[in-house]
Amino acid sequence: MLKRTRRVALGAILTIAALAVAVSFVSPSLAQSKLNFTLATSGSETDQRSVAMREVFAPMVAGFADYQPGYNGTLFAQGTELEAISRGNLTMSIASAQELAQFFPEFSVFGGGYVHQDAAHQVRVFNDPLMDPFKKKVEDELGIKLLSVMYLGRRHVNLRFPRSERDVQTPADLAGVNLRMPGTDAWQFLGKALGASPTPMAFSEVYTALSTGAVDGQDNPLPTVVDAKFYEVTKQIALTSHLVDLNYIAFSKEVWDSLTSDQQLTVQRAADAAAAYGRLKQLDKENSLADFIRSQGVEIYTPDLDAFRTHVQAEFINSEFASDWPAGVLDKINALGN
Ligand code: KDO
């Protein structure tokens, strides 16, 4: 009797052990059946585009994909993300038009000074048929889908010098100013068109470069000045609004093609929802941060905007960049403005 009980108990233990082994084999493969969407950005975790992707995009795709973001350029350095997606090493990035212009020079039109007028204009341009050949080329030749357009904001000139040392009213007042700009040709040209001497540098290095005086200034929207704490190491902001800046949500075409049509629809909706949410948050911050920045000892003022607009637009129109813009595209963009 005792023998039989022991046999039954042993049997039960073996069955449980076998089940445990089976489960331990099954669970990893179940976990793997969910996709991993990696995203690389040089933005911080608290940047509104990052927040929007984490709080809006990620939950919407959670049924079939885990969202895995890498902030502050830790997954891939700024400017190398598109190549990483193209090679199959990354799913997504938050890409600038100037980065795309490295592969397709015509994209420099979307990074041209005083081209977009505001956030709504960016959206109209992105959704207009004028974008179709641009999107198609990126898809066909780089294997990347541009899902949606995110709003970064109006870029302004932000300098280490107090205004008493350098009052920036016109482009001539930026002569000799060593202005950090992101590191592609189209970005560098924007710095030159502003009248400054541009220096290429990754976003993650800007704070230190400002604090040590390796550069005289940088350009970014007010929310970025606050998020990256540039107000700690600068003394003035001239509200040049020289670029209403955008980023595209770039997505691997290879991964896209592996999705079901329902999943594709969900990813597209999630990207649009995140972009819309981030845009509203960023606009809100842009409209409310000036007082805080001033309270930190940074003077904020409006320079001669006509002088900047006229100069920067003429520089672009007469540049080699403009010769890459498809005929009539600037007129179409302008026609979508206010
Ligand atoms: C920057 O390097 O100044 C910039 O603002 C350029 C943008 O296109 C974008 O890459 C942004 O940095 C990063 O996302 C960090 O905010």
CSV table of C-alpha atoms and ligand atoms in Angstrom, one decimal:
chain,number,residue,atom,x,y,z
A,1,MET,CA,0.0,0.0,0.0
A,2,LEU,CA,2.8,2.3,1.1
A,3,LYS,CA,4.7,1.3,-2.0
A,4,ARG,CA,1.7,2.1,-4.2
A,5,THR,CA,1.3,5.6,-2.6
A,6,ARG,CA,4.9,6.3,-3.1
A,7,ARG,CA,4.6,5.3,-6.8
A,8,VAL,CA,1.6,7.6,-7.2
A,9,ALA,CA,3.4,10.5,-5.5
A,10,LEU,CA,6.5,9.9,-7.6
A,11,GLY,CA,4.3,9.9,-10.7
A,12,ALA,CA,2.7,13.1,-9.8
A,13,ILE,CA,6.1,14.8,-9.2
A,14,LEU,CA,7.4,13.5,-12.5
A,15,THR,CA,4.3,14.8,-14.3
A,16,ILE,CA,4.7,18.3,-12.7
A,17,ALA,CA,8.4,18.3,-13.6
A,18,ALA,CA,7.6,17.3,-17.2
A,19,LEU,CA,5.0,20.1,-17.4
A,20,ALA,CA,7.5,22.6,-16.0
A,21,VAL,CA,10.1,21.5,-18.6
A,22,ALA,CA,7.5,21.8,-21.3
A,23,VAL,CA,6.4,25.2,-20.1
A,24,SER,CA,10.0,26.4,-19.9
A,25,PHE,CA,10.4,25.4,-23.6
A,26,VAL,CA,7.1,26.9,-24.7
A,27,SER,CA,7.2,30.2,-22.9
A,28,PRO,CA,10.2,31.7,-24.7
A,29,SER,CA,8.7,30.9,-28.1
A,30,LEU,CA,5.4,32.4,-27.0
A,31,ALA,CA,7.3,35.5,-26.0
A,32,GLN,CA,9.2,35.6,-29.3
A,33,SER,CA,6.0,35.5,-31.2
A,34,LYS,CA,5.6,39.2,-30.2
A,35,LEU,CA,7.6,41.5,-32.4
A,36,ASN,CA,10.2,44.0,-31.1
A,37,PHE,CA,10.0,47.5,-32.4
A,38,THR,CA,13.3,49.2,-31.6
A,39,LEU,CA,13.4,53.0,-31.9
A,40,ALA,CA,16.6,55.1,-31.8
A,41,THR,CA,16.5,58.8,-31.1
A,42,SER,CA,19.0,61.4,-29.9
A,43,GLY,CA,16.1,63.0,-28.0
A,44,SER,CA,15.9,62.5,-24.3
A,45,GLU,CA,13.3,60.4,-22.4
A,46,THR,CA,11.4,63.5,-21.5
A,47,ASP,CA,11.4,65.1,-25.0
A,48,GLN,CA,7.7,65.3,-26.1
A,49,ARG,CA,8.3,63.2,-29.2
A,50,SER,CA,9.7,60.4,-26.9
A,51,VAL,CA,6.8,60.8,-24.5
A,52,ALA,CA,4.3,60.6,-27.3
A,53,MET,CA,5.9,57.4,-28.7
A,54,ARG,CA,6.0,55.8,-25.3
A,55,GLU,CA,2.6,56.8,-24.1
A,56,VAL,CA,0.6,56.7,-27.3
A,57,PHE,CA,2.4,54.6,-29.9
A,58,ALA,CA,3.6,51.8,-27.6
A,59,PRO,CA,0.2,50.9,-26.0
A,60,MET,CA,-1.5,51.0,-29.4
A,61,VAL,CA,0.8,48.3,-30.9
A,62,ALA,CA,1.2,46.4,-27.6
A,63,GLY,CA,-1.1,43.6,-28.9
A,64,PHE,CA,1.6,42.3,-31.2
A,65,ALA,CA,4.8,44.3,-30.6
A,66,ASP,CA,7.1,45.3,-27.7
A,67,TYR,CA,8.3,48.9,-28.1
A,68,GLN,CA,12.0,49.3,-27.2
A,69,PRO,CA,13.2,52.9,-27.3
A,70,GLY,CA,16.9,54.0,-27.0
A,71,TYR,CA,17.2,57.6,-25.9
A,72,ASN,CA,20.0,60.2,-26.1
A,73,GLY,CA,21.7,58.6,-29.1
A,74,THR,CA,22.6,55.5,-27.1
A,75,LEU,CA,21.3,52.9,-29.6
A,76,PHE,CA,22.7,54.7,-32.7
A,77,ALA,CA,24.5,58.0,-33.0
A,78,GLN,CA,22.6,61.0,-34.4
A,79,GLY,CA,22.5,60.8,-38.1
A,80,THR,CA,23.3,57.1,-38.4
A,81,GLU,CA,19.8,55.8,-37.6
A,82,LEU,CA,18.4,55.7,-41.2
A,83,GLU,CA,21.3,53.5,-42.4
A,84,ALA,CA,20.7,51.2,-39.4
A,85,ILE,CA,17.0,50.8,-40.4
A,86,SER,CA,18.0,50.2,-44.0
A,87,ARG,CA,20.6,47.5,-42.9
A,88,GLY,CA,17.9,45.8,-40.8
A,89,ASN,CA,19.5,46.6,-37.4
A,90,LEU,CA,16.7,49.0,-36.2
A,91,THR,CA,13.0,49.3,-36.7
A,92,MET,CA,12.3,53.0,-36.2
A,93,SER,CA,13.8,56.4,-35.8
A,94,ILE,CA,12.7,60.0,-35.5
A,95,ALA,CA,14.4,61.4,-38.6
A,96,SER,CA,15.0,64.9,-39.9
A,97,ALA,CA,14.6,66.0,-43.5
A,98,GLN,CA,18.2,67.1,-43.4
A,99,GLU,CA,19.2,63.5,-42.6
A,100,LEU,CA,17.1,62.2,-45.5
A,101,ALA,CA,18.8,64.8,-47.7
A,102,GLN,CA,22.1,63.0,-47.2
A,103,PHE,CA,20.5,60.2,-49.3
A,104,PHE,CA,18.0,62.2,-51.4
A,105,PRO,CA,19.2,65.8,-51.8
A,106,GLU,CA,15.7,67.0,-52.7
A,107,PHE,CA,14.7,66.6,-49.1
A,108,SER,CA,16.6,69.7,-48.2
A,109,VAL,CA,13.6,71.7,-49.3
A,110,PHE,CA,11.8,70.6,-46.1
A,111,GLY,CA,14.7,71.8,-44.0
A,112,GLY,CA,15.1,75.1,-45.8
A,113,GLY,CA,14.9,78.2,-43.7
A,114,TYR,CA,11.5,79.9,-43.6
A,115,VAL,CA,9.8,77.3,-45.7
A,116,HIS,CA,7.2,75.8,-43.4
A,117,GLN,CA,5.1,78.4,-41.7
A,118,ASP,CA,3.7,76.5,-38.7
A,119,ALA,CA,2.8,73.0,-37.4
A,120,ALA,CA,-0.4,72.8,-39.4
A,121,HIS,CA,1.5,73.7,-42.6
A,122,GLN,CA,3.9,70.8,-42.0
A,123,VAL,CA,1.0,68.4,-41.7
A,124,ARG,CA,-0.7,69.7,-44.9
A,125,VAL,CA,2.6,69.4,-46.8
A,126,PHE,CA,3.3,65.8,-45.4
A,127,ASN,CA,-0.2,64.6,-46.4
A,128,ASP,CA,-0.3,66.4,-49.8
A,129,PRO,CA,0.3,64.4,-53.0
A,130,LEU,CA,3.5,66.5,-53.5
A,131,MET,CA,5.1,64.2,-50.9
A,132,ASP,CA,4.3,61.0,-52.7
A,133,PRO,CA,7.4,60.8,-54.9
A,134,PHE,CA,9.5,61.7,-51.9
A,135,LYS,CA,8.0,59.0,-49.8
A,136,LYS,CA,8.2,56.5,-52.6
A,137,LYS,CA,11.9,57.1,-53.2
A,138,VAL,CA,12.7,56.6,-49.5
A,139,GLU,CA,10.7,53.4,-49.5
A,140,ASP,CA,12.1,52.0,-52.8
A,141,GLU,CA,15.7,53.0,-52.4
A,142,LEU,CA,16.3,53.0,-48.6
A,143,GLY,CA,13.7,50.5,-47.5
A,144,ILE,CA,12.1,53.0,-45.1
A,145,LYS,CA,8.5,54.1,-44.7
A,146,LEU,CA,7.8,57.7,-43.5
A,147,LEU,CA,4.7,57.1,-41.4
A,148,SER,CA,3.9,60.5,-40.0
A,149,VAL,CA,5.3,64.0,-39.3
A,150,MET,CA,6.2,65.1,-35.8
A,151,TYR,CA,6.5,68.7,-34.7
A,152,LEU,CA,9.8,69.8,-33.0
A,153,GLY,CA,9.1,73.5,-33.1
A,154,ARG,CA,10.4,76.9,-34.1
A,155,ARG,CA,14.2,77.0,-34.0
A,156,HIS,CA,15.8,80.1,-32.6
A,157,VAL,CA,19.4,81.3,-32.1
A,158,ASN,CA,20.6,80.7,-28.5
A,159,LEU,CA,24.0,82.2,-27.6
A,160,ARG,CA,26.4,82.1,-24.6
A,161,PHE,CA,27.1,85.9,-24.9
A,162,PRO,CA,24.8,88.3,-23.1
A,163,ARG,CA,22.9,90.6,-25.4
A,164,SER,CA,25.1,93.6,-24.2
A,165,GLU,CA,28.0,91.8,-25.8
A,166,ARG,CA,26.2,90.8,-29.1
A,167,ASP,CA,22.8,92.1,-30.0
A,168,VAL,CA,21.5,89.9,-32.8
A,169,GLN,CA,19.2,92.0,-35.0
A,170,THR,CA,20.2,90.9,-38.5
A,171,PRO,CA,22.3,88.1,-40.1
A,172,ALA,CA,25.3,90.5,-40.2
A,173,ASP,CA,25.2,90.4,-36.3
A,174,LEU,CA,26.0,86.7,-36.4
A,175,ALA,CA,29.2,87.1,-38.4
A,176,GLY,CA,32.0,85.1,-36.8
A,177,VAL,CA,29.6,83.4,-34.3
A,178,ASN,CA,30.6,79.8,-33.9
A,179,LEU,CA,27.1,78.2,-34.1
A,180,ARG,CA,26.7,74.5,-33.4
A,181,MET,CA,24.4,73.0,-36.0
A,182,PRO,CA,23.6,69.2,-36.5
A,183,GLY,CA,26.1,67.5,-38.6
A,184,THR,CA,24.7,67.2,-42.2
A,185,ASP,CA,25.3,69.5,-45.2
A,186,ALA,CA,21.8,70.8,-45.2
A,187,TRP,CA,21.9,71.7,-41.5
A,188,GLN,CA,25.3,73.3,-41.9
A,189,PHE,CA,24.1,75.4,-44.8
A,190,LEU,CA,21.2,76.7,-42.7
A,191,GLY,CA,23.7,77.9,-40.1
A,192,LYS,CA,25.7,79.6,-42.9
A,193,ALA,CA,22.5,81.1,-44.4
A,194,LEU,CA,21.8,82.7,-40.9
A,195,GLY,CA,25.1,84.5,-41.2
A,196,ALA,CA,27.0,82.4,-38.6
A,197,SER,CA,30.0,80.1,-38.9
A,198,PRO,CA,28.4,76.7,-38.4
A,199,THR,CA,30.2,73.8,-36.5
A,200,PRO,CA,28.8,70.3,-36.9
A,201,MET,CA,28.2,68.4,-33.6
A,202,ALA,CA,26.0,65.7,-32.3
A,203,PHE,CA,23.1,66.9,-30.1
A,204,SER,CA,24.4,64.9,-27.1
A,205,GLU,CA,27.6,67.0,-27.0
A,206,VAL,CA,26.0,70.4,-27.2
A,207,TYR,CA,25.5,71.2,-23.5
A,208,THR,CA,29.2,70.5,-22.7
A,209,ALA,CA,30.4,72.4,-25.7
A,210,LEU,CA,28.3,75.5,-24.6
A,211,SER,CA,29.5,75.2,-21.0
A,212,THR,CA,33.2,75.0,-22.0
A,213,GLY,CA,32.9,77.7,-24.8
A,214,ALA,CA,33.8,75.2,-27.5
A,215,VAL,CA,30.9,76.8,-29.4
A,216,ASP,CA,29.3,80.2,-29.1
A,217,GLY,CA,25.7,79.0,-29.5
A,218,GLN,CA,23.2,76.6,-30.8
A,219,ASP,CA,19.8,76.7,-32.4
A,220,ASN,CA,16.7,74.8,-31.2
A,221,PRO,CA,13.1,75.4,-30.2
A,222,LEU,CA,12.3,76.6,-26.6
A,223,PRO,CA,11.1,73.2,-25.4
A,224,THR,CA,14.5,71.7,-26.3
A,225,VAL,CA,16.3,74.6,-24.6
A,226,VAL,CA,14.5,73.6,-21.4
A,227,ASP,CA,14.6,69.8,-21.8
A,228,ALA,CA,18.4,69.9,-22.5
A,229,LYS,CA,18.9,72.6,-19.9
A,230,PHE,CA,20.7,74.9,-22.4
A,231,TYR,CA,19.4,77.9,-20.3
A,232,GLU,CA,22.0,76.9,-17.7
A,233,VAL,CA,24.9,77.6,-20.1
A,234,THR,CA,23.6,80.4,-22.4
A,235,LYS,CA,22.6,84.1,-21.9
A,236,GLN,CA,20.3,85.0,-24.8
A,237,ILE,CA,17.8,83.8,-27.3
A,238,ALA,CA,17.1,85.8,-30.5
A,239,LEU,CA,13.6,84.6,-31.7
A,240,THR,CA,14.6,84.1,-35.3
A,241,SER,CA,12.1,81.3,-36.0
A,242,HIS,CA,14.3,80.4,-38.9
A,243,LEU,CA,13.1,76.8,-39.2
A,244,VAL,CA,9.7,75.4,-38.2
A,245,ASP,CA,11.3,72.1,-37.5
A,246,LEU,CA,9.9,68.6,-38.2
A,247,ASN,CA,10.9,65.0,-37.8
A,248,TYR,CA,9.5,62.0,-39.6
A,249,ILE,CA,8.5,58.7,-37.9
A,250,ALA,CA,10.7,56.4,-40.0
A,251,PHE,CA,9.8,52.7,-40.0
A,252,SER,CA,11.5,49.7,-41.5
A,253,LYS,CA,9.8,48.6,-44.8
A,254,GLU,CA,11.0,45.0,-44.2
A,255,VAL,CA,9.2,44.9,-40.8
A,256,TRP,CA,6.2,46.6,-42.3
A,257,ASP,CA,5.9,44.0,-45.1
A,258,SER,CA,6.0,41.2,-42.5
A,259,LEU,CA,2.9,42.6,-40.7
A,260,THR,CA,-0.6,41.6,-41.4
A,261,SER,CA,-2.8,44.4,-43.0
A,262,ASP,CA,-4.6,44.8,-39.7
A,263,GLN,CA,-1.3,45.3,-37.9
A,264,GLN,CA,-0.1,47.8,-40.6
A,265,LEU,CA,-3.2,49.8,-40.0
A,266,THR,CA,-2.6,49.8,-36.3
A,267,VAL,CA,1.0,50.9,-36.7
A,268,GLN,CA,-0.1,53.7,-39.0
A,269,ARG,CA,-2.8,54.8,-36.7
A,270,ALA,CA,-0.5,54.7,-33.7
A,271,ALA,CA,2.2,56.8,-35.5
A,272,ASP,CA,-0.4,59.4,-36.5
A,273,ALA,CA,-1.9,59.5,-33.0
A,274,ALA,CA,1.5,59.9,-31.4
A,275,ALA,CA,2.5,62.6,-33.8
A,276,ALA,CA,-0.8,64.5,-33.1
A,277,TYR,CA,-0.4,64.1,-29.3
A,278,GLY,CA,3.2,65.2,-29.4
A,279,ARG,CA,2.4,68.2,-31.6
A,280,LEU,CA,-0.2,69.5,-29.2
A,281,LYS,CA,2.1,69.0,-26.2
A,282,GLN,CA,5.1,70.7,-27.9
A,283,LEU,CA,3.0,73.7,-29.1
A,284,ASP,CA,1.7,74.1,-25.6
A,285,LYS,CA,5.3,74.0,-24.2
A,286,GLU,CA,6.5,76.4,-26.9
A,287,ASN,CA,3.9,78.9,-25.9
A,288,SER,CA,4.5,78.7,-22.1
A,289,LEU,CA,8.2,78.3,-21.5
A,290,ALA,CA,9.6,81.8,-22.2
A,291,ASP,CA,8.9,83.1,-18.7
A,292,PHE,CA,10.7,80.1,-17.1
A,293,ILE,CA,13.7,80.6,-19.4
A,294,ARG,CA,13.8,84.3,-18.6
A,295,SER,CA,13.6,83.5,-14.9
A,296,GLN,CA,16.8,81.6,-15.4
A,297,GLY,CA,18.7,84.7,-16.5
A,298,VAL,CA,18.4,84.3,-20.3
A,299,GLU,CA,17.2,87.3,-22.3
A,300,ILE,CA,14.7,86.6,-25.0
A,301,TYR,CA,13.9,89.1,-27.7
A,302,THR,CA,12.7,89.3,-31.3
A,303,PRO,CA,15.3,90.5,-33.9
A,304,ASP,CA,14.5,92.0,-37.3
A,305,LEU,CA,12.6,89.1,-38.8
A,306,ASP,CA,12.3,90.6,-42.2
A,307,ALA,CA,16.0,90.9,-42.4
A,308,PHE,CA,16.5,87.3,-41.4
A,309,ARG,CA,13.8,85.9,-43.7
A,310,THR,CA,14.9,87.8,-46.7
A,311,HIS,CA,18.5,86.8,-46.3
A,312,VAL,CA,18.0,83.2,-45.5
A,313,GLN,CA,15.4,82.6,-48.2
A,314,ALA,CA,17.7,84.2,-50.8
A,315,GLU,CA,20.7,82.1,-49.6
A,316,PHE,CA,18.6,78.9,-50.1
A,317,ILE,CA,17.1,79.9,-53.5
A,318,ASN,CA,20.6,80.7,-54.9
A,319,SER,CA,22.2,77.6,-53.4
A,320,GLU,CA,23.1,74.3,-55.0
A,321,PHE,CA,20.5,72.8,-52.7
A,322,ALA,CA,17.7,74.5,-54.6
A,323,SER,CA,18.9,73.0,-57.8
A,324,ASP,CA,18.0,69.6,-56.4
A,325,TRP,CA,14.4,70.6,-55.6
A,326,PRO,CA,11.9,69.2,-58.1
A,327,ALA,CA,10.5,71.9,-60.3
A,328,GLY,CA,7.5,73.7,-58.8
A,329,VAL,CA,7.7,72.0,-55.4
A,330,LEU,CA,8.5,75.1,-53.4
A,331,ASP,CA,5.5,76.8,-55.0
A,332,LYS,CA,3.3,73.9,-54.0
A,333,ILE,CA,4.6,74.0,-50.4
A,334,ASN,CA,4.0,77.8,-50.3
A,335,ALA,CA,0.5,77.3,-51.7
A,336,LEU,CA,-0.3,75.1,-48.8
A,337,GLY,CA,0.6,77.8,-46.3
A,338,ASN,CA,-1.6,80.4,-44.8
B,1,KDO,C1,19.5,68.9,-33.0
B,1,KDO,O1,20.4,68.1,-33.1
B,1,KDO,O2,19.7,70.1,-32.8
B,1,KDO,C2,18.1,68.4,-33.2
B,1,KDO,O3,17.1,69.4,-32.7
B,1,KDO,C3,17.8,68.1,-34.7
B,1,KDO,C4,16.5,67.4,-34.8
B,1,KDO,O4,16.2,67.0,-36.1
B,1,KDO,C5,16.4,66.1,-33.9
B,1,KDO,O5,17.4,65.2,-34.4
B,1,KDO,C6,16.8,66.5,-32.5
B,1,KDO,O6,18.0,67.2,-32.4
B,1,KDO,C7,16.9,65.3,-31.6
B,1,KDO,O7,15.8,64.5,-31.6
B,1,KDO,C8,17.2,65.8,-30.2
B,1,KDO,O8,16.1,66.6,-29.7
